[in-house]
Tab-separated table of C-alpha atoms in Angstrom:
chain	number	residue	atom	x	y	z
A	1	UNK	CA	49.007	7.198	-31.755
A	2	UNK	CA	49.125	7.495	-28.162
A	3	UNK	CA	47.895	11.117	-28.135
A	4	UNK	CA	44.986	10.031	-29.974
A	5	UNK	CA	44.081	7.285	-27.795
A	6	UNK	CA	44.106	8.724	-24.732
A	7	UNK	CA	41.215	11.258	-25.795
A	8	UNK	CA	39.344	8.470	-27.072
A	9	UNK	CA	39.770	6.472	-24.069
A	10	UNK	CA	38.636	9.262	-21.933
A	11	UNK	CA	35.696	9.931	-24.086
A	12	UNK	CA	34.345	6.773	-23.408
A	13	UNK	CA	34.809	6.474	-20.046
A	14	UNK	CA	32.778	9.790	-19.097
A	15	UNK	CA	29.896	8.523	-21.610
A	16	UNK	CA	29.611	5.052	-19.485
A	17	UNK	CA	30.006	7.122	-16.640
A	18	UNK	CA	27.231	9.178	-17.298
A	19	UNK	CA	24.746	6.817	-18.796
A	20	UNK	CA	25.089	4.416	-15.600
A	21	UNK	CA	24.598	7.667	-13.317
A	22	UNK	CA	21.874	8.176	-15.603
A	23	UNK	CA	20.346	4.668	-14.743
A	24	UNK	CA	21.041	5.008	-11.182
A	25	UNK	CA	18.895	8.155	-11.198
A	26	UNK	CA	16.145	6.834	-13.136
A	27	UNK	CA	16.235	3.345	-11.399
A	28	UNK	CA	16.070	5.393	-7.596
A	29	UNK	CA	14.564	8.266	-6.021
A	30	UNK	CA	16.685	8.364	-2.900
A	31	UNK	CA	16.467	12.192	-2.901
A	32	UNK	CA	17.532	12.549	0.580
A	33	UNK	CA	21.011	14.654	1.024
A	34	UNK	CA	23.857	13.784	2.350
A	35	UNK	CA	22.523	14.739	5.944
A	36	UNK	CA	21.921	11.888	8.262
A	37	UNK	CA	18.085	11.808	8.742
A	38	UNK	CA	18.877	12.100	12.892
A	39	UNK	CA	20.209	15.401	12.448
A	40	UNK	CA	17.631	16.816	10.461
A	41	UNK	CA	15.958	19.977	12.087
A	42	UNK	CA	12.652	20.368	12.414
A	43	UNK	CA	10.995	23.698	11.111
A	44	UNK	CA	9.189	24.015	14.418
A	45	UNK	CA	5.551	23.353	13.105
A	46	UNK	CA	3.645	20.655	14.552
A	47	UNK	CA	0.583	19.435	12.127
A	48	UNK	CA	-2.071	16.619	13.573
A	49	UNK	CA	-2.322	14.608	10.359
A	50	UNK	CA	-5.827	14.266	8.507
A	51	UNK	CA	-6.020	10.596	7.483
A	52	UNK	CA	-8.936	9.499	5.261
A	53	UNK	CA	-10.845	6.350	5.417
A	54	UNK	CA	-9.218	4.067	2.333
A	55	UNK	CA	-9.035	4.130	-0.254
A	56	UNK	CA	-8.244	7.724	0.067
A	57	UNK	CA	-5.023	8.897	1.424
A	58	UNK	CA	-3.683	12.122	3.011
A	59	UNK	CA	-2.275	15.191	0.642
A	60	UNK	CA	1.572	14.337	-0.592
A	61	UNK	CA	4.465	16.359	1.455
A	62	UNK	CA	5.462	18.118	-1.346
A	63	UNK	CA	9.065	19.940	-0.815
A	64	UNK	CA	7.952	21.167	2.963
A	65	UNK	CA	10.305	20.958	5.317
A	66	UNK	CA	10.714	18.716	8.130
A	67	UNK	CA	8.027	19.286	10.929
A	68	UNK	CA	6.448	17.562	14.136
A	69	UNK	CA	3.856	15.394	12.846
A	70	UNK	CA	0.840	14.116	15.293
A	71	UNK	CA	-1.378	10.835	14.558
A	72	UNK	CA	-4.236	9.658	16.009
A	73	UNK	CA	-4.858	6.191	15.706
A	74	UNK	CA	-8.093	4.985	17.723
A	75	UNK	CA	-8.831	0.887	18.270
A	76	UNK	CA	-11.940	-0.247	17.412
A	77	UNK	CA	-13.899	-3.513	17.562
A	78	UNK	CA	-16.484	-3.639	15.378
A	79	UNK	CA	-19.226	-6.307	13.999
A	80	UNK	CA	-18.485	-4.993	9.931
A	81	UNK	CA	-19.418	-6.495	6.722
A	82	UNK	CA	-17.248	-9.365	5.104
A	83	UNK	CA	-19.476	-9.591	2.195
A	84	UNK	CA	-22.814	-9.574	1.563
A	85	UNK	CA	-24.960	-10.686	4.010
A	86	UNK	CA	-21.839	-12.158	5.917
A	87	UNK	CA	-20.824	-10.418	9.098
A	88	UNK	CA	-17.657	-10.508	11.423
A	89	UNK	CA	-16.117	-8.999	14.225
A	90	UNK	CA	-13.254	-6.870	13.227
A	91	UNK	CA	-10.383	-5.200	14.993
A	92	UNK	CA	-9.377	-2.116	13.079
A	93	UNK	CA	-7.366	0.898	13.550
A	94	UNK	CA	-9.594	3.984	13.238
A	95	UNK	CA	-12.425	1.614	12.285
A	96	UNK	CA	-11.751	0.587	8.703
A	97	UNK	CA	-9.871	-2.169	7.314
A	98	UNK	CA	-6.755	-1.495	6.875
A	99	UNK	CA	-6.433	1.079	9.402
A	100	UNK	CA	-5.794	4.695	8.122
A	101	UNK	CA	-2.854	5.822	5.818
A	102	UNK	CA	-0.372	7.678	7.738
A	103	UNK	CA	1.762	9.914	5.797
A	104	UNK	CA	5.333	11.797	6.708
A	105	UNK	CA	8.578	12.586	5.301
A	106	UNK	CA	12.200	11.781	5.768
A	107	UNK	CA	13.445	13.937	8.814
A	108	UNK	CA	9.716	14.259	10.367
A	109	UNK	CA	8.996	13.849	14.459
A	110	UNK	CA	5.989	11.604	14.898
A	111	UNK	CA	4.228	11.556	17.963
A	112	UNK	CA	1.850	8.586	17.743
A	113	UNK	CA	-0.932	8.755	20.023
A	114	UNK	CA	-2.973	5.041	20.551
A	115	UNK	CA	-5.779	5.327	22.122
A	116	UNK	CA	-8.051	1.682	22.621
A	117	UNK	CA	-11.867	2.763	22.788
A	118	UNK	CA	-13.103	1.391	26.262
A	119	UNK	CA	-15.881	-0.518	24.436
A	120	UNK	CA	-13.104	-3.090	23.621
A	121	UNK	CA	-12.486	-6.348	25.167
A	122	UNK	CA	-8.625	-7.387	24.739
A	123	UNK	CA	-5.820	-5.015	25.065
A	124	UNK	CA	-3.518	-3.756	21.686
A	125	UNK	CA	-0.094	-2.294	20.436
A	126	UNK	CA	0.996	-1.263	17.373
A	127	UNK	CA	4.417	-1.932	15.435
A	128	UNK	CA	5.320	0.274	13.176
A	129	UNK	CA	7.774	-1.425	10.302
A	130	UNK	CA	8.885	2.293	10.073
A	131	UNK	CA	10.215	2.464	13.511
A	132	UNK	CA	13.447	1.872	14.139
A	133	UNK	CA	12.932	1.241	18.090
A	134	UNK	CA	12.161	-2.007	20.230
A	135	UNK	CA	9.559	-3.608	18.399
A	136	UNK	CA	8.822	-1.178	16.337
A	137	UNK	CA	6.666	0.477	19.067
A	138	UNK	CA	4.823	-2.170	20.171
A	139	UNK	CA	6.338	-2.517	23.691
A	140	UNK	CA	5.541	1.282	24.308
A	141	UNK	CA	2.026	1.337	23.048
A	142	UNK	CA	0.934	-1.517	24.950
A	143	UNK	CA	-2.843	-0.045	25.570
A	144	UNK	CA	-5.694	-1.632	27.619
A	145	UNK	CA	-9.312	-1.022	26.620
A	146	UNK	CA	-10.170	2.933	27.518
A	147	UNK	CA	-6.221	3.702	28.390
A	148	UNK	CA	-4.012	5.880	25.842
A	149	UNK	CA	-0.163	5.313	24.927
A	150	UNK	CA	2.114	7.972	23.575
A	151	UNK	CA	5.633	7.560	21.861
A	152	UNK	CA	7.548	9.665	19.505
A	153	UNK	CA	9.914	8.567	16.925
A	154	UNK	CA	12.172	10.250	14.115
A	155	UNK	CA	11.431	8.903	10.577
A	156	UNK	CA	14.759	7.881	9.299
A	157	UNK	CA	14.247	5.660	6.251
A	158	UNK	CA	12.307	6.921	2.881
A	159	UNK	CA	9.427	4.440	2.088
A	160	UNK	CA	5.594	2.345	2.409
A	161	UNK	CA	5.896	0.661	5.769
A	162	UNK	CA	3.278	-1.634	6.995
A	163	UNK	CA	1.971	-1.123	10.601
A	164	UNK	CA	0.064	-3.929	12.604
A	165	UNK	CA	-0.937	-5.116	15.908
A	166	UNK	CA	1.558	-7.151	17.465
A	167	UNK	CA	-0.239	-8.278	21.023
A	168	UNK	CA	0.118	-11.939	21.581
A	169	UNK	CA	-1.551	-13.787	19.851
A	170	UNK	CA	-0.065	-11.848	16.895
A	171	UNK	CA	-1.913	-13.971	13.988
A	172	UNK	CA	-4.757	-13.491	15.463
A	173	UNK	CA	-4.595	-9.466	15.752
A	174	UNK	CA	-3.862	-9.313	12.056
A	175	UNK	CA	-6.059	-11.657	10.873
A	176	UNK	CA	-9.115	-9.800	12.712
A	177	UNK	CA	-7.850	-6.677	10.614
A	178	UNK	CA	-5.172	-4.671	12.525
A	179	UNK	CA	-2.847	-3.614	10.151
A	180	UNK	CA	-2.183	-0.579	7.742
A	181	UNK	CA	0.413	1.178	5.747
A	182	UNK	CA	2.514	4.614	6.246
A	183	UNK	CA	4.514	6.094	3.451
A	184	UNK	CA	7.659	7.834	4.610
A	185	UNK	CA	8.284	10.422	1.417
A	186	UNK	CA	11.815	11.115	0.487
A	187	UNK	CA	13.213	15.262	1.071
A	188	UNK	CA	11.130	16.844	-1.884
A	189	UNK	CA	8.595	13.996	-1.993
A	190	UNK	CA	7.412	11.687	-4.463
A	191	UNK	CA	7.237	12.621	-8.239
A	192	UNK	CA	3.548	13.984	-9.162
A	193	UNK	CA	0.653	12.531	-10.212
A	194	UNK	CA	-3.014	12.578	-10.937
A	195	UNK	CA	-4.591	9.703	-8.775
A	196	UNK	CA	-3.580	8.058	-5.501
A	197	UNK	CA	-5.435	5.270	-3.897
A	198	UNK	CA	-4.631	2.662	-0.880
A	199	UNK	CA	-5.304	-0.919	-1.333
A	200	UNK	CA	-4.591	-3.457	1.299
A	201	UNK	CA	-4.557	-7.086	0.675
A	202	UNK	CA	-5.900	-9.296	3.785
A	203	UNK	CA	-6.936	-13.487	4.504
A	204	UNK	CA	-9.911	-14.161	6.686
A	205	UNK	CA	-10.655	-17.116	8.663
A	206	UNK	CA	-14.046	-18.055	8.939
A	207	UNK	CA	-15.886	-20.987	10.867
A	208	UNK	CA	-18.437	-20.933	7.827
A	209	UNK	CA	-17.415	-21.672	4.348
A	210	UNK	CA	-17.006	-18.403	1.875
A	211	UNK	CA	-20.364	-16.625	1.613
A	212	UNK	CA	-22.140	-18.376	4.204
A	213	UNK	CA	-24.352	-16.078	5.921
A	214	UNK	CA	-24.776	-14.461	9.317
A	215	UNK	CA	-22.153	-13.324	11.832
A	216	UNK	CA	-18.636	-15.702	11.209
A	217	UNK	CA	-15.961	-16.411	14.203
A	218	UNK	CA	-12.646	-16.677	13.685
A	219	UNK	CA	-11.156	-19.791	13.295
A	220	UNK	CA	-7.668	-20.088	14.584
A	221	UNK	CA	-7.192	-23.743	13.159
A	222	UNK	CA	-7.805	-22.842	10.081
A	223	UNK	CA	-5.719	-19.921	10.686
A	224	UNK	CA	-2.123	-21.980	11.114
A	225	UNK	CA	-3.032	-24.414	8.632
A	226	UNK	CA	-3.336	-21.384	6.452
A	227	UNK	CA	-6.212	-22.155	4.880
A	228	UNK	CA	-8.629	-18.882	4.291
A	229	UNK	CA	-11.729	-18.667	3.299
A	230	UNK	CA	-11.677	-15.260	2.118
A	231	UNK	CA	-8.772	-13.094	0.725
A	232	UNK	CA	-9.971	-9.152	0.252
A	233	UNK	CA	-8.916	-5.828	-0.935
A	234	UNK	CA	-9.695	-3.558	1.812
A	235	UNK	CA	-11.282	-6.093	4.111
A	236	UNK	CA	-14.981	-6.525	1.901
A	237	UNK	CA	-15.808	-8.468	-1.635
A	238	UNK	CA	-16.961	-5.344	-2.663
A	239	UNK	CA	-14.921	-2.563	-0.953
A	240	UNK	CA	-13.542	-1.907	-4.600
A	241	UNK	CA	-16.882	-2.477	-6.711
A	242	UNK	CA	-19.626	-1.218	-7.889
A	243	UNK	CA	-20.247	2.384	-6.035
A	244	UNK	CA	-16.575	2.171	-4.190
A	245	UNK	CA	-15.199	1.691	-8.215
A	246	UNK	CA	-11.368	3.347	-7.981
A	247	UNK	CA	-11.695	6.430	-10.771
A	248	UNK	CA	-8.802	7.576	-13.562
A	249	UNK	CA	-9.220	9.565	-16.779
A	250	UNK	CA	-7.900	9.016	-19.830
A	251	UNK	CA	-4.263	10.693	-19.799
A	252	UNK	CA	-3.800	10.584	-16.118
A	253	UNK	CA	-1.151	8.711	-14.157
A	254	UNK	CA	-2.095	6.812	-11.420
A	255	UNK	CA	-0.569	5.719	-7.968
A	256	UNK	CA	-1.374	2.749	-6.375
A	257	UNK	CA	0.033	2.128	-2.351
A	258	UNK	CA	-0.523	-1.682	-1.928
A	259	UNK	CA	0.155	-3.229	1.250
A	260	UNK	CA	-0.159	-6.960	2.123
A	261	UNK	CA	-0.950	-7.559	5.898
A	262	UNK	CA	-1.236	-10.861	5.769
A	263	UNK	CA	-1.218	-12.904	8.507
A	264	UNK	CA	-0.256	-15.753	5.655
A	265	UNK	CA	-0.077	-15.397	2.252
A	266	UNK	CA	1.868	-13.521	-0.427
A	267	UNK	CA	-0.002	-11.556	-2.968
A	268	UNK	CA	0.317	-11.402	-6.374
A	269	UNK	CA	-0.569	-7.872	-7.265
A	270	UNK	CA	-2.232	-7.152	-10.712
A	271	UNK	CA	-4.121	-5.337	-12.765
A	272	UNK	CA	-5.966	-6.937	-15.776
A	273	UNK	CA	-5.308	-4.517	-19.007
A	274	UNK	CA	-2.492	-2.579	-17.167
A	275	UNK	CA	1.613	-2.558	-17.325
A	276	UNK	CA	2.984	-1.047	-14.337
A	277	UNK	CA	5.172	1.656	-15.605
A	278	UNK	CA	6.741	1.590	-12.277
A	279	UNK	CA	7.199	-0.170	-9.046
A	280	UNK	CA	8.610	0.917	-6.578
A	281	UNK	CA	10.334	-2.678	-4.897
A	282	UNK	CA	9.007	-4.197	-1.910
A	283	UNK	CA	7.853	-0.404	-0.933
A	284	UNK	CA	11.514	1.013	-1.141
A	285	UNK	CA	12.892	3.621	-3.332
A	286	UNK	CA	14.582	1.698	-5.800
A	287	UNK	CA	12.036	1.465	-9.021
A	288	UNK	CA	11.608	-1.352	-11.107
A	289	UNK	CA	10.129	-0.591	-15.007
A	290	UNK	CA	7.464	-2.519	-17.357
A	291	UNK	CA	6.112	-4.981	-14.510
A	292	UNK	CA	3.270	-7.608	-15.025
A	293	UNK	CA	2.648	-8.644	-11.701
A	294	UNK	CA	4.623	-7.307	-8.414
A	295	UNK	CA	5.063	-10.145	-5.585
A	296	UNK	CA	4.443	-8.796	-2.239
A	297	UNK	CA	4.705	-10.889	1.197
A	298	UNK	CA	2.791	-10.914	4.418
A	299	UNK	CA	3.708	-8.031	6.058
A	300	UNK	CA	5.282	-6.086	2.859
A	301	UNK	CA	3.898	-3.572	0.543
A	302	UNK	CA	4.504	-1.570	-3.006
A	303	UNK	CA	3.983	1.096	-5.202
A	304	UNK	CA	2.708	0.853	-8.211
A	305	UNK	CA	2.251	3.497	-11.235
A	306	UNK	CA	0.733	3.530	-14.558
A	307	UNK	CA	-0.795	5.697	-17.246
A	308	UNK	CA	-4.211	4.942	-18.229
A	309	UNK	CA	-4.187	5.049	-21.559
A	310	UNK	CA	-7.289	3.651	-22.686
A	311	UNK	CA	-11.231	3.890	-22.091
A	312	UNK	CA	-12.721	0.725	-20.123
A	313	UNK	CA	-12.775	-1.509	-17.155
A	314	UNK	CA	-9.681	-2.669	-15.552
A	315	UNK	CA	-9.904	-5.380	-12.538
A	316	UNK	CA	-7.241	-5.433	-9.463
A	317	UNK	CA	-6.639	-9.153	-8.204
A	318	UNK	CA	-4.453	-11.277	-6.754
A	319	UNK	CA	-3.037	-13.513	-9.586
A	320	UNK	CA	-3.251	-16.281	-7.380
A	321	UNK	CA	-6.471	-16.404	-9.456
A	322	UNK	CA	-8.691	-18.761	-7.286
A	323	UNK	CA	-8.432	-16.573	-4.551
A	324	UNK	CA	-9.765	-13.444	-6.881
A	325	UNK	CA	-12.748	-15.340	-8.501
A	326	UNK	CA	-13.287	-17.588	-5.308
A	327	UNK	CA	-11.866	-15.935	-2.314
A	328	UNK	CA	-12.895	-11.784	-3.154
A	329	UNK	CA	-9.725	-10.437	-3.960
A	330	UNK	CA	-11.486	-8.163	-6.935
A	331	UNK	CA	-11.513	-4.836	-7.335
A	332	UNK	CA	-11.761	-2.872	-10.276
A	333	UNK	CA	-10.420	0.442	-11.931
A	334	UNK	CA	-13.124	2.609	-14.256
A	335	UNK	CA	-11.284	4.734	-16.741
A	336	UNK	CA	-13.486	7.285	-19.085
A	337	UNK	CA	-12.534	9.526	-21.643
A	338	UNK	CA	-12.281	9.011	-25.203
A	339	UNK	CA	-11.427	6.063	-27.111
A	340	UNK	CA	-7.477	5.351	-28.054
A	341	UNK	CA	-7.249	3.519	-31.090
A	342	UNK	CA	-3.370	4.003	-31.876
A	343	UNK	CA	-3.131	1.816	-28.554
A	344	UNK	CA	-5.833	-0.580	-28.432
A	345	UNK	CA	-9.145	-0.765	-30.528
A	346	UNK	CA	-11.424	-3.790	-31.175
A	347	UNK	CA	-12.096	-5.061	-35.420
A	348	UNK	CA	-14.644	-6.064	-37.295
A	349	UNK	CA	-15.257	-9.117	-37.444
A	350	UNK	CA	-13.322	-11.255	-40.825
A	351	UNK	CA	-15.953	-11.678	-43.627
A	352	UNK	CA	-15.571	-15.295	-44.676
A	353	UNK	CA	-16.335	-16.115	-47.899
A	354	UNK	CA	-19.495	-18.680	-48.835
């Protein structure tokens, strides 16, 4: 009896061994080796990232190998749209709101160069929630209008980081629109996929009430009482409508990077017709499946995944729904190809009888 047993015990111990290393695996991509990311050698490249304006974002790493990486952030200030017909004066990162998407992998040297345009009027930093250094860089970047800061810095944990101004007064920095994300790949990078876009959720603080016209100042009251008047995607009402529509086929898989910077509130990311097939939690590598809505706070970020499996219109918001229907946090998804009716398709209506 014994000699049977023991078999049977070991049996089942490998095959609960091996389906929760088969979780783990699914429910993680920390590809990384065992090598601690300090002592990771660079291949002795040096590459000045291209960044495009959002909701773009640079090419994926791929399985390259670890290399000097240069970015080029520029401040701006900048009289922009809000919404239509409703001006403001922003403070951006490479002019746009959020700033650009910076892109690297574990192991990577990146010399961040911060230049403030000498057209501005207050002095900047940036912090870097990818940093691991005092303040996440803000006390070396320090820049006054027309000056330049340099600092270097190894990329040691895999991830979407948020970056953001962090000269005093903080709030107000963010709030004018100085923030963005950078995603720190894993070794090999992230898994494929057909589409990749960058939304960034934001609250604006307005002297004038939402949609009141002309150019708005920033109002700092209602700023701690944390009261917006405006919550965006991307910094506009229509940054992710009409014309600037986010595009997906039929078939393909699509990647969503969605930051949150904030200054105040915590967004309730959704999309209306859509089951996130994966999340990625709170930006890490750990992956959550089958999500609704993902929370993510002031100063956090995500990524989100999902195959679009159907023909139609499908609308980003915050599921805080006031502030999507009337605040601005709307944007919108077009899918084309053909029509899927083993998933979803729309009957007749019921004859009645008379």
């Amino acid at each position: 009896m014994k000699s049977l047993f023991r078999p049977l015990f070991l049996a089942v111990l490998f095959t609960l061994s091996f389906t929760a290393c088969k979780q783990n695996s699914d429910s993680s991509l920390l590809a990384d080796s065992t090598m601690n990311p300090e002592d990771i050698a660079l291949d002795g490249t040096t590459e000045v990232l291209e960044m495009p304006a959002p909701p773009f974002v640079p090419t994926p790493v791929g399985d390259r190998a670890a290399k000097k990486i240069i970015v080029n952030l520029e401040i701006i200030e900048k009289v922009g749209e809000l919404a239509n017909g409703v001006e403001y004066n922003f403070w951006t990162f490479n002019g746009t709101v959020p700033g650009a998407f910076i892109r690297a992998r574990v192991g990577d040297e990146i010399e961040l160069r911060l230049k403030n345009h000498e057209d501005s009027v207050f002095p900047h930093n940036i912090d870097l929630h990818s940093v691991n250094g005092p303040g996440g860089g803000a006390e070396a970047s320090f820049v006054a209008p027309g000056k330049e800061a340099v600092f270097t810095f190894k990329a040691l944990h895999a991830g979407l980081f948020v970056y953001h101004c962090a000269a005093a007064p903080v709030g107000m920095h963010i709030a004018n629109g100085m923030y963005g994300l950078i995603l720190i790949e894993p070794e090999g990078g992230l898994p494929a996929v057909d589409k990749e876009y960058y939304v960034m959720q934001g609250d604006f603080y307005t002297k004038g009430a939402f949609g009141e016209k002309g150019l708005q100042e920033f109002d700092i009251d209602k700023a701690i009482a944390e009261q917006p008047d405006y919550v965006l995607f991307n910094g506009n009402t229509g940054s992710l409508l009409g014309a600037n529509e986010l595009q997906a086929k039929v078939g393909e898989t699509v990647r969503i990077f969605v930051g949150n910077g904030g200054p105040n509130l915590t967004s309730s990311f959704h999309v209306i017709g859509e089951i996130f097939d994966r999340v990625y939690v709170d930006g890490g590598m750990t992956i959550n499946t089958n999500v609704q809505t993902t929370s993510i706070p002031a100063g956090g970020a995500s990524i989100v995944e999902f195959k679009a499996d159907v023909p139609g219109d499908y609308v980003l918001v915050d599921h805080a729904i006031f502030r999507a229907f009337h605040k601005g946090a709307l944007g919108k998804i077009k899918v084309n190809g053909d029509e899927n009716p083993k998933v979803f398709k729309k009957n007749e209506p019921l004859q009645t009888k008379s």
